[in-house]
């Protein structure tokens, strides 16, 4: 039986948070509506963060209210604190994605809290979300390395995952925020986490900053992970992580998993059409190796002289 995978499209949040040009609210809504037709399990629509921290997503309320929700797609939003959770309750995403870092310095730089403060905050958010019937996934940033602190001890990631699972996390996403992960490290941490928090679905979130994105995705897949974040066109990056660049591109993830016989539910042609519209969306060229080359069975007309030289 081929494995069924869940693809979570994060470009409207992880992608647009990093773009320099202002993307109008109506264009974001049209973009998310086009993504909704592609067959994703989840779409991360926006973030309920401080508009001072992430000005490009200050229109979170309008975007969440403006999109057309398609049955079968879960619409999520990133939340860093209680204020964000209150905004989410009003906007009614299907799930929220809480965030903290596995490393101390990135947590302080990104969220202006210590890890201990973030953990306490997220526990409080999860308690409040239970009352509001809002499932909470938690993303652990910098789980494979931190641009400030360097190596991150896997035992610290595991301890945080356990604490979050005990506090009621509906899922945990392990994030390679600045593309520091490598395949054997990914396999090892994914295996350990599955043992540490059995029954809590794990997602892997990869950035392709050093060209190891797909290799890391395959390592996670081989270690048993079946939920993947991706950003169409390879958009993305954390503005508070020096050297951050785009996520692994969703179209390349889907193309790879199609090739090895997995079922992602995502229509590659529809997705590539959306990627083709993204340069206009963000006002700069957006592409990926796959978007340029086309799927592996793309066929070209043979040179015109062949028929003359080889008539049969
Ligand atoms: N949504 C909207 N506004 C918020 C908010 C939220 N979730 N949380 C705080 N604010 C507002 C406060 O109301 C306050 O507003 P004021 O200055 O008008 O009074 C201001 O932001 C500062 O509040 P404070 O609690 O002191 O927050 P902070 O300045 O210490 O910032 C975070 C903490 C977490 C809100 C901020 O660092 C943040 O949003 N980070 C997100 C980073 C991110 O998304 N990175 C990329 C994804 S990994
Ligand atoms: Zn990211």
Short mmCIF file of C-alpha atoms and ligand atoms in Angstrom, two decimals:
data_model
loop_
_atom_site.label_atom_id
_atom_site.label_comp_id
_atom_site.label_asym_id
_atom_site.label_seq_id
_atom_site.Cartn_x
_atom_site.Cartn_y
_atom_site.Cartn_z
CA UNK A 1 0.00 0.00 0.00
CA UNK A 2 1.37 3.40 -0.93
CA UNK A 3 1.70 5.77 1.98
CA UNK A 4 -0.74 8.64 2.37
CA UNK A 5 1.05 11.89 3.27
CA UNK A 6 -0.32 15.21 4.49
CA UNK A 7 1.08 18.36 2.95
CA UNK A 8 0.76 21.62 4.83
CA UNK A 9 1.20 24.68 2.61
CA UNK A 10 2.85 27.46 4.59
CA UNK A 11 3.66 30.07 1.94
CA UNK A 12 0.85 32.47 2.92
CA UNK A 13 2.44 32.68 6.41
CA UNK A 14 6.12 31.62 6.33
CA UNK A 15 6.45 32.98 2.78
CA UNK A 16 4.65 36.29 2.96
CA UNK A 17 6.07 37.21 6.39
CA UNK A 18 9.46 37.58 4.67
CA UNK A 19 8.48 39.48 1.51
CA UNK A 20 9.62 43.08 1.12
CA UNK A 21 6.88 44.26 -1.21
CA UNK A 22 3.51 44.86 0.32
CA UNK A 23 1.07 42.22 -0.92
CA UNK A 24 -2.48 43.63 -0.91
CA UNK A 25 -4.99 41.78 1.27
CA UNK A 26 -7.24 40.92 -1.70
CA UNK A 27 -4.28 39.35 -3.53
CA UNK A 28 -3.45 37.21 -0.48
CA UNK A 29 -7.05 36.03 -0.35
CA UNK A 30 -7.08 35.16 -4.07
CA UNK A 31 -3.77 33.32 -3.65
CA UNK A 32 -5.05 31.25 -0.71
CA UNK A 33 -8.29 30.49 -2.58
CA UNK A 34 -6.20 29.21 -5.52
CA UNK A 35 -4.13 27.05 -3.12
CA UNK A 36 -7.37 25.70 -1.64
CA UNK A 37 -8.16 24.07 -4.99
CA UNK A 38 -4.84 22.15 -5.03
CA UNK A 39 -5.71 19.44 -2.48
CA UNK A 40 -3.67 20.35 0.59
CA UNK A 41 -4.43 18.80 3.97
CA UNK A 42 -3.68 22.15 5.61
CA UNK A 43 -2.95 25.73 4.66
CA UNK A 44 -1.27 28.09 7.13
CA UNK A 45 -3.14 31.24 6.25
CA UNK A 46 -1.46 33.94 8.34
CA UNK A 47 -0.10 34.69 11.79
CA UNK A 48 -1.66 36.46 14.76
CA UNK A 49 1.63 38.03 15.80
CA UNK A 50 2.43 41.56 16.79
CA UNK A 51 2.07 43.84 13.73
CA UNK A 52 5.27 45.52 14.91
CA UNK A 53 7.12 42.19 14.74
CA UNK A 54 5.60 41.00 11.44
CA UNK A 55 4.11 44.02 9.64
CA UNK A 56 3.42 42.12 6.41
CA UNK A 57 0.82 39.95 8.16
CA UNK A 58 -0.91 42.75 10.04
CA UNK A 59 -4.05 42.05 7.99
CA UNK A 60 -4.54 38.58 9.55
CA UNK A 61 -8.19 39.23 10.51
CA UNK A 62 -9.18 40.39 7.02
CA UNK A 63 -7.39 37.50 5.31
CA UNK A 64 -8.89 34.84 7.57
CA UNK A 65 -12.36 36.33 7.14
CA UNK A 66 -11.99 36.78 3.37
CA UNK A 67 -10.89 33.32 2.23
CA UNK A 68 -13.33 30.75 0.96
CA UNK A 69 -12.98 27.62 3.04
CA UNK A 70 -12.99 24.36 1.13
CA UNK A 71 -14.21 21.19 2.87
CA UNK A 72 -11.36 18.83 3.70
CA UNK A 73 -8.73 21.57 4.04
CA UNK A 74 -7.75 22.67 7.55
CA UNK A 75 -6.98 26.37 7.76
CA UNK A 76 -4.40 27.24 10.41
CA UNK A 77 -2.62 30.31 11.75
CA UNK A 78 0.56 30.88 13.74
CA UNK A 79 0.13 32.14 17.32
CA UNK A 80 2.94 33.19 19.70
CA UNK A 81 1.01 34.26 22.84
CA UNK A 82 -2.35 34.71 24.53
CA UNK A 83 -3.17 37.89 22.63
CA UNK A 84 -2.67 35.93 19.40
CA UNK A 85 -4.87 33.14 20.68
CA UNK A 86 -7.68 35.60 21.48
CA UNK A 87 -7.46 36.97 17.95
CA UNK A 88 -7.55 33.40 16.62
CA UNK A 89 -10.69 32.57 18.60
CA UNK A 90 -12.42 35.45 16.84
CA UNK A 91 -11.12 34.41 13.39
CA UNK A 92 -11.90 30.70 13.88
CA UNK A 93 -9.11 28.88 12.09
CA UNK A 94 -9.55 25.09 12.24
CA UNK A 95 -6.35 24.77 14.24
CA UNK A 96 -3.65 27.08 15.57
CA UNK A 97 0.09 26.61 15.28
CA UNK A 98 1.85 27.80 18.44
CA UNK A 99 5.52 28.60 18.16
CA UNK A 100 8.64 28.61 20.27
CA UNK A 101 12.29 27.83 19.56
CA UNK A 102 14.36 24.90 20.70
CA UNK A 103 17.32 27.25 21.17
CA UNK A 104 17.46 30.02 23.75
CA UNK A 105 18.86 32.88 21.68
CA UNK A 106 16.54 32.44 18.71
CA UNK A 107 13.56 32.31 21.08
CA UNK A 108 14.64 35.59 22.63
CA UNK A 109 15.33 37.25 19.25
CA UNK A 110 12.12 36.02 17.59
CA UNK A 111 9.63 36.09 20.44
CA UNK A 112 11.23 38.44 22.96
CA UNK A 113 10.81 35.83 25.69
CA UNK A 114 13.04 33.22 27.28
CA UNK A 115 12.24 29.61 26.39
CA UNK A 116 10.86 29.16 29.90
CA UNK A 117 8.55 32.15 29.42
CA UNK A 118 7.43 30.86 26.01
CA UNK A 119 6.77 27.38 27.39
CA UNK A 120 4.68 28.80 30.23
CA UNK A 121 2.83 31.05 27.77
CA UNK A 122 2.11 28.18 25.39
CA UNK A 123 0.81 26.00 28.21
CA UNK A 124 -1.53 28.82 29.19
CA UNK A 125 -2.63 29.22 25.56
CA UNK A 126 -3.31 25.48 25.30
CA UNK A 127 -5.43 25.55 28.44
CA UNK A 128 -7.45 28.47 27.08
CA UNK A 129 -7.72 26.89 23.62
CA UNK A 130 -9.25 23.76 25.12
CA UNK A 131 -12.17 25.81 26.36
CA UNK A 132 -12.51 27.35 22.90
CA UNK A 133 -12.35 23.93 21.19
CA UNK A 134 -9.34 25.00 19.13
CA UNK A 135 -6.69 22.31 18.52
CA UNK A 136 -3.09 23.49 19.05
CA UNK A 137 -0.17 22.23 17.02
CA UNK A 138 3.19 23.49 18.28
CA UNK A 139 6.14 24.35 16.02
CA UNK A 140 9.59 24.00 17.54
CA UNK A 141 11.89 26.35 15.61
CA UNK A 142 15.67 25.85 15.31
CA UNK A 143 15.34 22.14 16.23
CA UNK A 144 18.32 21.16 14.07
CA UNK A 145 20.59 24.12 14.72
CA UNK A 146 20.44 27.79 15.64
CA UNK A 147 22.05 30.65 13.71
CA UNK A 148 23.08 32.20 17.06
CA UNK A 149 23.82 29.22 19.32
CA UNK A 150 25.03 26.63 16.76
CA UNK A 151 24.31 22.97 17.51
CA UNK A 152 21.08 22.27 19.38
CA UNK A 153 21.10 19.30 21.74
CA UNK A 154 18.48 16.77 20.54
CA UNK A 155 17.76 15.94 24.20
CA UNK A 156 16.54 19.52 24.68
CA UNK A 157 14.24 19.22 21.67
CA UNK A 158 12.89 15.93 23.03
CA UNK A 159 12.34 17.39 26.50
CA UNK A 160 10.42 20.33 25.03
CA UNK A 161 8.35 18.00 22.84
CA UNK A 162 7.46 15.89 25.92
CA UNK A 163 6.48 18.97 27.91
CA UNK A 164 4.30 20.24 25.06
CA UNK A 165 2.71 16.84 24.49
CA UNK A 166 1.94 16.58 28.22
CA UNK A 167 0.34 20.03 28.04
CA UNK A 168 -2.03 18.83 25.32
CA UNK A 169 -0.38 19.64 21.98
CA UNK A 170 -2.44 18.13 19.15
CA UNK A 171 0.70 17.84 17.05
CA UNK A 172 4.33 18.94 17.00
CA UNK A 173 6.25 20.37 14.06
CA UNK A 174 10.03 20.11 14.10
CA UNK A 175 11.48 23.03 12.21
CA UNK A 176 14.81 23.52 10.50
CA UNK A 177 14.49 27.29 10.52
CA UNK A 178 17.68 28.16 8.65
CA UNK A 179 18.48 24.99 6.70
CA UNK A 180 21.10 23.60 9.11
CA UNK A 181 19.71 20.04 9.19
CA UNK A 182 21.31 17.09 7.42
CA UNK A 183 19.73 13.72 6.60
CA UNK A 184 21.21 11.46 9.30
CA UNK A 185 20.43 14.08 11.94
CA UNK A 186 16.85 14.36 10.67
CA UNK A 187 16.37 10.57 10.71
CA UNK A 188 17.78 10.28 14.22
CA UNK A 189 15.71 13.09 15.75
CA UNK A 190 12.52 11.94 14.00
CA UNK A 191 12.99 8.40 15.32
CA UNK A 192 13.68 9.62 18.87
CA UNK A 193 10.71 12.00 18.84
CA UNK A 194 8.30 9.32 17.65
CA UNK A 195 9.37 7.21 20.60
CA UNK A 196 9.27 10.12 23.04
CA UNK A 197 5.78 11.36 22.14
CA UNK A 198 3.94 8.34 20.70
CA UNK A 199 0.47 9.22 19.47
CA UNK A 200 1.32 12.87 18.85
CA UNK A 201 1.47 13.46 15.08
CA UNK A 202 4.80 14.92 13.99
CA UNK A 203 5.33 17.27 11.05
CA UNK A 204 8.67 18.25 9.57
CA UNK A 205 9.31 21.83 8.42
CA UNK A 206 12.38 22.26 6.26
CA UNK A 207 14.18 25.20 4.71
CA UNK A 208 16.34 24.66 1.65
CA UNK A 209 18.96 27.23 2.61
CA UNK A 210 21.86 24.84 2.00
CA UNK A 211 20.30 22.63 -0.68
CA UNK A 212 19.49 19.73 1.65
CA UNK A 213 15.73 20.25 1.82
CA UNK A 214 14.55 17.28 -0.27
CA UNK A 215 17.26 14.98 1.09
CA UNK A 216 16.08 15.85 4.59
CA UNK A 217 12.43 15.32 3.62
CA UNK A 218 13.25 11.85 2.31
CA UNK A 219 15.19 11.05 5.48
CA UNK A 220 12.16 12.08 7.57
CA UNK A 221 9.85 10.03 5.32
CA UNK A 222 12.07 6.95 5.70
CA UNK A 223 12.02 7.49 9.46
CA UNK A 224 8.21 7.29 9.43
CA UNK A 225 7.11 10.94 9.23
CA UNK A 226 4.05 11.52 7.08
CA UNK A 227 3.32 15.21 7.52
CA UNK A 228 5.37 17.80 5.64
CA UNK A 229 5.36 21.58 5.53
CA UNK A 230 6.30 23.22 2.26
CA UNK A 231 6.06 26.64 0.66
CA UNK A 232 5.08 26.97 -2.99
CA UNK A 233 7.78 28.61 -5.07
CA UNK A 234 10.21 28.00 -2.19
CA UNK A 235 9.13 31.22 -0.48
CA UNK A 236 9.81 31.77 3.19
CA UNK A 237 12.13 32.51 6.04
CA UNK A 238 12.15 33.93 9.54
CA UNK A 239 12.92 37.67 9.66
CA UNK A 240 14.53 37.15 13.10
CA UNK A 241 16.96 34.42 11.99
CA UNK A 242 20.04 35.78 10.21
CA UNK A 243 20.72 33.98 6.93
CA UNK A 244 17.23 32.51 6.72
CA UNK A 245 15.95 31.69 3.24
CA UNK A 246 13.10 29.82 1.62
CA UNK A 247 11.30 26.66 2.65
CA UNK A 248 11.62 23.47 0.67
CA UNK A 249 9.31 24.15 -2.26
CA UNK A 250 5.98 22.36 -2.05
CA UNK A 251 5.91 21.53 -5.75
CA UNK A 252 9.28 19.75 -5.48
CA UNK A 253 8.13 17.83 -2.40
CA UNK A 254 4.91 16.75 -4.12
CA UNK A 255 6.77 15.83 -7.33
CA UNK A 256 9.25 13.68 -5.38
CA UNK A 257 6.54 11.93 -3.38
CA UNK A 258 4.46 11.36 -6.55
CA UNK A 259 7.52 9.78 -8.18
CA UNK A 260 8.04 7.31 -5.34
CA UNK A 261 4.38 6.34 -5.34
CA UNK A 262 3.00 8.18 -2.30
CA UNK A 263 -0.40 9.82 -2.18
CA UNK A 264 -0.28 13.49 -1.16
CA UNK A 265 -3.71 14.49 -2.49
CA UNK A 266 -2.08 17.55 -4.11
CA UNK A 267 -2.58 18.09 -7.84
CA UNK A 268 0.81 19.00 -9.25
CA UNK A 269 -0.52 20.71 -12.39
CA UNK A 270 -2.85 22.92 -10.37
CA UNK A 271 -0.03 23.73 -7.95
CA UNK A 272 2.41 24.59 -10.74
CA UNK A 273 -0.20 26.95 -12.19
CA UNK A 274 -0.36 28.72 -8.82
CA UNK A 275 3.44 28.91 -8.65
CA UNK A 276 3.33 30.52 -12.11
CA UNK A 277 1.26 33.34 -10.63
CA UNK A 278 3.48 34.00 -7.63
CA UNK A 279 5.95 36.42 -9.23
CA UNK A 280 3.06 38.81 -9.81
CA UNK A 281 1.86 38.23 -6.26
CA UNK A 282 5.10 39.23 -4.54
CA UNK A 283 6.52 41.56 -7.22
CA UNK A 284 9.77 39.69 -7.79
CA UNK A 285 10.73 36.55 -9.73
CA UNK A 286 9.58 33.37 -7.94
CA UNK A 287 10.41 29.92 -9.22
CA UNK A 288 11.96 26.55 -8.36
CA UNK A 289 13.98 24.02 -10.27
CA UNK A 290 10.82 22.01 -10.86
CA UNK A 291 8.79 25.02 -11.98
CA UNK A 292 11.50 25.74 -14.54
CA UNK A 293 12.13 22.18 -15.76
CA UNK A 294 8.57 20.85 -15.53
CA UNK A 295 7.63 17.39 -14.21
CA UNK A 296 10.03 14.54 -15.00
CA UNK A 297 7.87 13.14 -17.82
CA UNK A 298 7.61 16.46 -19.62
CA UNK A 299 8.34 15.63 -23.25
CA UNK A 300 9.85 17.77 -25.95
CA UNK A 301 9.34 17.55 -29.73
CA UNK A 302 12.39 15.88 -31.35
CA UNK A 303 14.55 18.05 -33.66
CA UNK A 304 12.79 18.57 -36.98
CA UNK A 305 15.64 16.98 -39.03
CA UNK A 306 15.27 13.60 -37.29
CA UNK A 307 12.33 12.50 -39.44
CA UNK A 308 14.33 13.13 -42.63
CA UNK A 309 17.47 11.29 -41.45
CA UNK A 310 15.56 8.36 -39.91
CA UNK A 311 12.45 8.00 -42.11
CA UNK A 312 11.44 4.72 -40.35
N1 LIG B 1 -1.08 40.26 18.17
C1 LIG B 1 -1.16 41.59 18.06
N2 LIG B 1 -0.52 42.45 18.86
C2 LIG B 1 0.21 41.92 19.86
C3 LIG B 1 0.34 40.54 20.04
C4 LIG B 1 -0.35 39.69 19.14
N3 LIG B 1 -0.26 38.36 19.22
N4 LIG B 1 1.14 40.32 21.10
C5 LIG B 1 1.50 41.51 21.57
N5 LIG B 1 0.94 42.48 20.82
C6 LIG B 1 1.09 43.94 20.98
C7 LIG B 1 0.75 44.40 22.36
O1 LIG B 1 -0.62 44.66 22.45
C8 LIG B 1 1.60 45.64 22.46
O2 LIG B 1 1.00 46.67 21.73
P1 LIG B 1 1.23 48.24 22.12
O3 LIG B 1 2.70 48.49 21.91
O4 LIG B 1 0.37 48.94 21.13
O5 LIG B 1 0.81 48.32 23.54
C9 LIG B 1 2.86 45.29 21.72
O6 LIG B 1 2.46 44.24 20.77
C10 LIG B 1 3.96 44.76 22.60
O7 LIG B 1 3.45 43.72 23.41
P2 LIG B 1 4.40 42.74 24.25
O8 LIG B 1 3.58 41.73 24.95
O9 LIG B 1 5.38 43.57 25.06
O10 LIG B 1 5.13 41.98 23.09
P3 LIG B 1 6.66 42.03 22.65
O11 LIG B 1 6.98 43.34 22.04
O12 LIG B 1 7.48 41.53 23.79
O13 LIG B 1 6.62 40.93 21.46
C11 LIG B 1 5.64 38.96 20.51
C12 LIG B 1 6.30 39.57 21.71
C13 LIG B 1 5.62 37.47 20.69
C14 LIG B 1 4.22 39.48 20.38
C15 LIG B 1 6.38 39.37 19.21
O14 LIG B 1 7.75 39.16 19.40
C16 LIG B 1 5.91 38.59 18.01
O15 LIG B 1 4.79 38.74 17.55
N6 LIG B 1 6.80 37.74 17.43
C17 LIG B 1 6.44 36.91 16.30
C18 LIG B 1 7.66 36.63 15.50
C19 LIG B 1 7.34 35.77 14.30
O16 LIG B 1 6.21 35.56 13.90
N7 LIG B 1 8.41 35.28 13.68
C20 LIG B 1 8.33 34.48 12.50
C21 LIG B 1 7.68 33.17 12.68
S1 LIG B 1 8.73 31.96 13.41
ZN1 LIG B 2 9.98 28.27 8.45
#
